[in-house]
Short mmCIF file of C-alpha atoms in Angstrom, two decimals:
data_model
loop_
_atom_site.label_atom_id
_atom_site.label_comp_id
_atom_site.label_asym_id
_atom_site.label_seq_id
_atom_site.Cartn_x
_atom_site.Cartn_y
_atom_site.Cartn_z
CA MET C 1 -72.68 12.75 110.34
CA LYS C 2 -72.95 16.72 110.98
CA LYS C 3 -76.07 17.82 112.18
CA THR C 4 -76.41 21.33 109.69
CA THR C 5 -75.00 18.75 107.10
CA LYS C 6 -78.14 15.97 107.93
CA ASN C 7 -80.51 19.00 107.87
CA LYS C 8 -79.59 20.11 104.76
CA ARG C 9 -80.36 16.53 103.49
CA ASP C 10 -83.84 16.76 105.61
CA HIS C 11 -84.11 19.89 103.84
CA THR C 12 -83.27 18.26 100.03
CA ARG C 13 -85.55 15.00 100.69
CA ASN C 14 -88.50 17.12 101.92
CA LYS C 15 -88.40 19.45 98.77
CA SER C 16 -88.37 16.17 96.78
CA LYS C 17 -91.10 14.93 98.34
CA ALA C 18 -93.07 18.17 97.90
CA ALA C 19 -92.45 18.29 94.06
CA PHE C 20 -93.45 15.14 93.59
CA ALA C 21 -96.87 15.56 95.35
CA ARG C 22 -97.41 18.64 93.08
CA LEU C 23 -96.43 16.54 89.99
CA LEU C 24 -99.11 14.11 91.23
CA LYS C 25 -101.92 16.45 92.13
CA LYS C 26 -101.40 18.27 88.72
CA ALA C 27 -101.70 14.67 86.61
CA GLN C 28 -104.69 13.52 88.74
CA ASP C 29 -106.04 17.07 87.80
CA GLY C 30 -106.31 16.14 84.26
CA ASN C 31 -103.87 19.00 83.20
CA ASP C 32 -101.11 18.31 81.11
CA ILE C 33 -97.41 17.18 82.32
CA THR C 34 -95.39 19.74 80.27
CA GLU C 35 -91.37 19.57 79.96
CA ASN C 36 -90.15 21.77 82.12
CA ASP C 37 -92.63 19.39 84.52
CA LEU C 38 -90.61 16.48 83.92
CA LYS C 39 -87.39 17.90 84.04
CA ASP C 40 -88.84 19.47 87.59
CA SER C 41 -89.19 15.77 88.62
CA GLU C 42 -85.96 14.55 87.55
CA LYS C 43 -84.20 17.14 90.00
CA ALA C 44 -86.89 15.81 92.30
CA ARG C 45 -86.09 12.18 91.85
CA LYS C 46 -82.14 13.37 92.62
CA GLY C 47 -83.16 14.82 95.60
CA LEU C 48 -84.17 11.39 96.74
CA VAL C 49 -81.57 9.30 95.93
CA GLY C 50 -79.59 7.72 99.08
CA PRO C 51 -78.20 4.47 99.64
CA ASP C 52 -79.41 1.96 101.99
CA GLU C 53 -77.66 -0.90 103.96
CA LEU C 54 -77.04 -3.10 100.82
CA VAL C 55 -74.79 -0.12 99.40
CA TYR C 56 -72.97 0.12 102.55
CA GLY C 57 -72.30 -3.38 102.20
CA ASP C 58 -70.98 -3.11 98.66
CA VAL C 59 -68.44 -0.72 99.89
CA LEU C 60 -67.31 -2.79 102.40
CA SER C 61 -67.21 -5.98 100.28
CA MET C 62 -65.01 -3.41 98.16
CA PHE C 63 -62.86 -2.04 101.06
CA LYS C 64 -62.02 -5.53 101.88
CA ASP C 65 -61.16 -7.06 98.60
CA GLU C 66 -58.64 -3.93 98.12
CA LYS C 67 -57.27 -5.00 101.70
CA ILE C 68 -58.17 -1.41 103.10
CA HIS C 69 -59.15 -2.32 106.39
CA HIS C 70 -58.89 0.67 108.80
CA PHE C 71 -61.49 3.11 106.90
CA SER C 72 -63.90 4.78 109.20
CA VAL C 73 -63.72 6.68 111.84
CA PRO C 74 -66.28 7.49 115.18
CA PHE C 75 -65.22 10.63 115.98
CA GLU C 76 -64.87 14.06 113.46
CA ALA C 77 -62.80 13.27 110.35
CA GLU C 78 -61.02 16.88 110.08
CA TRP C 79 -57.89 15.65 112.22
CA GLN C 80 -57.76 11.54 110.96
CA LEU C 81 -58.03 13.46 107.31
CA VAL C 82 -54.52 15.38 108.26
CA PHE C 83 -53.06 12.13 109.38
CA PHE C 84 -53.77 10.48 106.56
CA GLU C 85 -52.09 13.36 104.38
CA GLN C 86 -49.22 13.35 106.27
CA GLU C 87 -48.51 9.70 105.84
CA CYS C 88 -48.97 10.06 102.39
CA TRP C 89 -51.96 7.79 102.49
CA ILE C 90 -53.73 10.55 100.39
CA ASP C 91 -52.29 13.50 98.13
CA TYR C 92 -54.58 16.21 99.45
CA ILE C 93 -57.90 16.54 100.95
CA ILE C 94 -61.27 17.83 100.18
CA SER C 95 -63.01 19.97 102.59
CA GLU C 96 -66.01 22.34 103.15
CA ASP C 97 -63.38 25.33 104.73
CA SER C 98 -59.98 25.91 105.24
CA ASP C 99 -59.48 24.77 108.85
CA LEU C 100 -57.51 21.56 107.82
CA VAL C 101 -54.55 23.93 106.90
CA ALA C 102 -54.71 25.44 110.31
CA LEU C 103 -55.08 21.78 111.85
CA GLY C 104 -51.72 20.78 109.98
CA ALA C 105 -52.85 19.81 106.30
CA GLU C 106 -50.79 20.82 103.60
CA ILE C 107 -52.93 20.94 100.58
CA VAL C 108 -57.24 21.14 100.82
CA LEU C 109 -59.30 21.67 97.84
CA VAL C 110 -62.96 23.97 98.85
CA ASP C 111 -66.06 24.89 96.94
CA VAL C 112 -65.05 22.26 94.32
CA LYS C 113 -67.47 22.18 91.21
CA PHE C 114 -68.14 19.57 88.74
CA GLY C 115 -68.43 20.86 85.51
CA LYS C 116 -72.21 19.59 84.10
CA ASP C 117 -71.19 19.79 80.01
CA ASP C 118 -68.20 21.41 78.01
CA LYS C 119 -69.19 24.89 79.03
CA THR C 120 -69.14 24.24 82.64
CA LYS C 121 -65.78 23.51 83.79
CA PRO C 122 -64.92 21.90 87.17
CA SER C 123 -62.95 24.35 89.49
CA PHE C 124 -62.08 24.45 92.94
CA LYS C 125 -60.00 26.68 95.75
CA LEU C 126 -56.73 25.47 96.59
CA PHE C 127 -55.45 26.33 99.98
CA SER C 128 -51.53 25.32 100.81
CA ARG C 129 -49.99 25.75 103.75
CA GLN C 130 -46.46 26.32 102.45
CA GLU C 131 -47.69 29.43 100.80
CA LEU C 132 -49.83 30.67 103.57
CA LEU C 133 -46.80 30.45 106.17
CA ALA C 134 -44.97 32.27 103.06
CA SER C 135 -47.05 34.92 102.56
CA ALA C 136 -47.12 35.62 106.40
CA SER C 137 -43.56 35.54 106.70
CA SER C 138 -42.95 38.87 105.60
CA GLY C 139 -45.32 40.57 108.79
CA SER C 140 -44.70 42.32 111.83
CA VAL C 141 -45.29 38.85 113.60
CA PRO C 142 -44.64 36.36 110.95
CA LEU C 143 -46.76 33.72 111.62
CA SER C 144 -43.54 30.84 110.94
CA ASN C 145 -42.75 31.65 114.47
CA TYR C 146 -45.28 29.63 115.76
CA GLU C 147 -45.95 27.11 113.16
CA SER C 148 -45.64 23.99 115.79
CA GLN C 149 -47.92 25.59 118.10
CA VAL C 150 -50.74 26.11 115.64
CA PRO C 151 -52.10 22.19 114.92
CA GLU C 152 -52.53 22.13 118.58
CA LEU C 153 -54.27 25.50 118.98
CA ALA C 154 -56.68 24.88 116.30
CA ALA C 155 -57.35 21.45 117.73
CA PHE C 156 -58.15 23.07 121.07
CA LEU C 157 -60.60 25.35 119.54
CA GLY C 158 -62.22 23.21 117.11
CA CYS C 159 -63.16 20.74 119.51
CA ASP C 160 -66.53 19.78 118.89
CA TYR C 161 -66.62 17.45 121.94
CA ILE C 162 -66.59 20.44 124.27
CA GLY C 163 -67.77 23.84 124.86
CA ARG C 164 -66.12 25.78 122.32
CA LEU C 165 -64.88 29.69 122.08
CA SER C 166 -67.63 32.34 121.05
CA GLY C 167 -66.24 33.58 117.75
CA TYR C 168 -63.52 31.06 117.66
CA GLY C 169 -62.42 27.96 115.02
CA PRO C 170 -59.57 26.20 113.88
CA ALA C 171 -59.30 28.80 111.05
CA ASN C 172 -59.05 32.03 112.98
CA VAL C 173 -55.67 30.24 114.79
CA VAL C 174 -53.96 31.41 111.51
CA GLY C 175 -55.35 34.87 111.07
CA SER C 176 -54.82 36.99 108.03
CA LYS C 177 -52.07 36.47 105.52
CA THR C 178 -50.14 39.15 107.08
CA VAL C 179 -51.19 39.19 111.13
CA PRO C 180 -51.38 35.96 112.85
CA CYS C 181 -54.85 35.77 115.44
CA PRO C 182 -53.92 37.60 118.32
CA ILE C 183 -54.54 34.69 120.66
CA MET C 184 -52.06 32.86 118.68
CA VAL C 185 -49.49 35.26 119.97
CA ARG C 186 -50.65 35.22 123.91
CA TYR C 187 -50.76 31.64 123.58
CA ASN C 188 -47.10 31.36 122.42
CA ALA C 189 -46.42 33.73 125.23
CA ALA C 190 -48.29 32.11 128.08
CA PRO C 191 -45.67 30.87 130.65
CA ASP C 192 -48.59 28.15 131.88
CA LYS C 193 -50.73 27.20 128.46
CA ARG C 194 -53.44 25.35 130.21
CA GLU C 195 -53.86 28.13 132.46
CA PHE C 196 -54.41 30.26 129.96
CA LEU C 197 -56.94 28.23 127.71
CA GLU C 198 -58.58 28.03 131.47
CA ASN C 199 -59.09 31.53 131.83
CA LYS C 200 -59.80 31.96 128.32
CA VAL C 201 -62.57 29.51 128.42
CA GLU C 202 -64.13 31.07 131.45
CA ARG C 203 -64.24 34.12 129.94
CA ASN C 204 -65.48 33.55 126.26
CA ALA C 205 -67.43 30.61 126.73
CA LYS C 206 -69.89 29.90 123.78
CA THR C 207 -71.75 27.70 125.69
CA LYS C 208 -73.58 29.33 128.34
CA SER C 209 -76.12 27.44 129.31
CA PRO C 210 -76.13 25.75 132.97
CA ASP C 211 -76.62 22.08 131.67
CA LYS C 212 -72.96 22.73 129.84
CA ALA C 213 -71.31 24.56 133.10
CA ASN C 214 -69.38 21.19 133.76
CA GLU C 215 -68.15 20.76 130.36
CA ILE C 216 -66.93 24.36 130.37
CA ASP C 217 -65.35 23.89 133.65
CA GLY C 218 -63.35 20.93 132.64
CA TRP C 219 -62.20 21.86 129.32
CA ALA C 220 -58.52 22.41 130.41
CA ASP C 221 -58.00 18.69 131.39
CA LEU C 222 -59.44 17.21 128.35
CA PHE C 223 -56.85 19.67 126.42
CA PRO C 224 -54.46 16.82 126.30
CA LYS C 225 -56.62 13.97 125.52
CA VAL C 226 -57.98 16.37 122.39
CA VAL C 227 -54.43 16.73 121.64
CA ASN C 228 -53.82 12.90 121.95
CA LEU C 229 -56.65 12.41 119.74
CA PHE C 230 -55.48 14.21 117.02
CA HIS C 231 -52.15 12.43 117.42
CA TYR C 232 -53.38 8.98 117.66
CA CYS C 233 -56.88 9.22 115.94
CA PRO C 234 -59.25 6.12 116.31
CA VAL C 235 -60.43 4.26 113.49
CA PHE C 236 -62.57 1.22 113.33
CA LYS C 237 -61.20 -2.31 111.85
CA LEU C 238 -63.52 -4.71 110.47
CA THR C 239 -62.34 -8.13 110.11
CA GLY C 240 -64.56 -10.81 107.93
CA ASP C 241 -64.99 -13.15 105.25
CA LYS C 242 -67.99 -11.60 103.26
CA ILE C 243 -69.02 -8.56 105.39
CA SER C 244 -72.64 -7.52 105.26
CA LEU C 245 -74.53 -5.00 107.33
CA LEU C 246 -77.65 -6.79 107.18
CA ASP C 247 -76.14 -9.52 108.98
CA SER C 248 -74.18 -8.47 112.00
CA ASN C 249 -72.84 -11.89 112.49
CA SER C 250 -70.45 -11.26 109.27
CA TYR C 251 -68.06 -9.29 110.53
CA THR C 252 -66.09 -8.55 114.09
CA VAL C 253 -65.44 -4.41 114.80
CA SER C 254 -62.42 -3.07 117.17
CA LEU C 255 -61.70 0.22 117.69
CA GLU C 256 -57.64 0.97 117.56
CA PRO C 257 -55.39 3.46 117.00
CA LEU C 258 -54.46 4.64 113.59
CA LYS C 259 -50.73 5.33 114.96
CA PRO C 260 -48.96 2.98 116.83
CA LEU C 261 -48.25 4.20 120.05
CA THR C 262 -44.53 3.92 121.39
CA GLU C 263 -45.36 2.62 124.83
CA SER C 264 -47.89 -0.43 125.93
CA SER C 265 -51.50 0.00 123.67
CA ASP C 266 -52.66 -0.80 127.46
CA THR C 267 -52.96 3.37 127.47
CA TRP C 268 -53.88 4.67 124.52
CA GLY C 269 -57.95 4.60 125.43
CA PRO C 270 -57.48 6.75 127.97
CA ARG C 271 -54.89 9.38 126.60
CA ILE C 272 -57.65 10.14 123.79
CA GLY C 273 -60.59 10.73 126.78
CA PHE C 274 -61.93 6.96 127.51
CA ASP C 275 -62.24 6.36 130.68
CA SER C 276 -60.63 3.02 129.85
CA GLN C 277 -59.94 0.71 126.80
CA PRO C 278 -62.83 1.08 124.58
CA ASP C 279 -64.73 -2.02 125.03
CA GLU C 280 -65.12 -0.58 128.65
CA LYS C 281 -66.31 2.75 128.17
CA ILE C 282 -68.88 3.53 130.59
CA GLY C 283 -70.00 -0.28 130.50
CA ILE C 284 -70.60 -0.45 126.65
CA PRO C 285 -69.22 -3.48 125.48
CA ILE C 286 -67.38 -3.44 121.81
CA THR C 287 -70.32 -5.18 120.18
CA GLU C 288 -72.26 -1.71 120.93
CA TYR C 289 -69.88 -0.31 118.29
CA LYS C 290 -71.51 -2.58 115.68
CA ASP C 291 -74.79 0.07 116.05
CA ALA C 292 -72.45 2.69 115.60
CA PHE C 293 -71.05 1.07 112.21
CA ASN C 294 -74.37 0.72 111.26
CA CYS C 295 -75.09 4.10 111.74
CA GLN C 296 -77.69 3.43 114.71
CA LYS C 297 -75.95 5.08 117.05
CA MET C 298 -72.14 6.84 118.32
CA LEU C 299 -70.48 7.16 121.34
CA ARG C 300 -69.02 10.93 122.13
CA PHE C 301 -67.01 11.36 124.88
CA ASP C 302 -70.42 12.47 127.07
CA GLY C 303 -72.72 9.09 126.46
CA ASN C 304 -75.03 10.73 124.04
CA PRO C 305 -75.94 9.18 120.32
CA PRO C 306 -75.37 11.67 117.58
CA THR C 307 -74.95 10.00 113.81
CA PRO C 308 -71.77 8.99 113.25
CA CYS C 309 -69.38 10.56 110.69
CA LEU C 310 -66.88 8.61 108.73
CA ALA C 311 -64.25 9.42 106.84
CA PRO C 312 -63.13 6.76 103.42
CA CYS C 313 -59.41 6.06 103.22
CA TYR C 314 -57.68 4.98 99.82
CA LYS C 315 -54.38 2.81 99.16
CA LYS C 316 -51.08 5.07 97.93
CA ASN C 317 -50.98 5.06 94.59
CA GLU C 318 -54.63 4.33 94.06
CA ASN C 319 -57.00 6.74 91.79
CA PRO C 320 -58.39 8.71 93.44
CA LYS C 321 -55.82 9.30 95.81
CA VAL C 322 -58.37 11.83 97.98
CA SER C 323 -60.60 11.50 101.06
CA THR C 324 -63.95 14.06 100.86
CA GLY C 325 -63.95 13.62 104.72
CA THR C 326 -68.01 13.47 104.29
CA PRO C 327 -70.05 10.27 105.82
CA LEU C 328 -70.14 7.44 104.04
CA PRO C 329 -73.68 7.79 102.30
CA HIS C 330 -72.05 10.75 100.37
CA PHE C 331 -68.52 8.39 99.66
CA ALA C 332 -70.69 5.35 98.87
CA ARG C 333 -72.60 7.14 95.58
CA LEU C 334 -69.28 8.47 93.78
CA ASP C 335 -68.43 7.10 90.95
CA PHE C 336 -65.19 6.22 90.70
CA GLN C 337 -64.46 5.50 86.62
CA ALA C 338 -66.42 8.99 86.24
CA TRP C 339 -64.71 10.93 89.11
CA ARG C 340 -60.95 12.16 88.83
CA PRO C 341 -60.78 14.79 91.22
CA VAL C 342 -56.58 14.82 90.72
CA SER C 343 -57.38 16.26 87.33
CA LEU C 344 -59.33 19.39 87.96
CA GLN C 345 -57.84 22.33 87.22
CA PRO C 346 -58.01 25.59 89.76
CA THR C 347 -59.54 28.82 88.47
CA GLU C 348 -58.77 30.00 92.28
CA VAL C 349 -55.95 29.94 94.14
CA LYS C 350 -55.41 31.34 97.60
#
């Protein structure tokens, strides 16, 4: 889970707790509870709702029953979702911004709003890669000239595992609808792209603190691994008869490349940033990944334990054919019978 997402949820939970405390004090003081108080308490109750291990277990069991074996990722979900769409496993992606278009996605929905009643209809904004390239084809420097390089550079500028350039992100690569981002033009023209990126990092590093210096200095060396991580995204594969997160002996977990390599599979670990195969990474045995899957710990390239980000994947020809790219707790609360994103009608198209 991204830190900003966690902070937002914690803020909502704290507000709900405070609202309940005020309501309880009002009742203890002998004051009447009004209809508005009841409405406020209902809002507060929703803010405290969250899945536990039993909910996770139910979701995993459902995945197993539906023969969905690859469904979670130990890194940022965006690149995996692009791969899912490219392989036609999902029809489109719901995200909080349009970065995924720059990373190679064809259709991305943002600002999705669910209708609460007959007066407020569902809506979203749609970003289409095809329309973006078409609208930019008439510019002085057509973006379509750089179509093959866009995902690669976007992955580099948007990588969350190494220092990022100040003021840049995946969406910056595409620039405006008529003029590509200047860095895209210079990157395409550079005879040595790695040297170009190395110089760019030194001049415009977003992170300048001394403790991050080594991370920035090694950025260009990590670039090929970032690209390979995009092409050969790793996923958790769980196997077991009756999976329950309350019983770690009920399943086994392995970390595998979602897209098979053409050569020996022994090489894929180092290619995506591991020092060796995943079960040997910095001396951590594969059993430790169970802790990560249990939302207790997760490993990044530097070994620090951020909260994991999990991306659900649906089978082809199964509704809803969409992946949210959100952590599993949000996904676990979806109502599969009532929620049909494929039926939403856009009110704004970009």
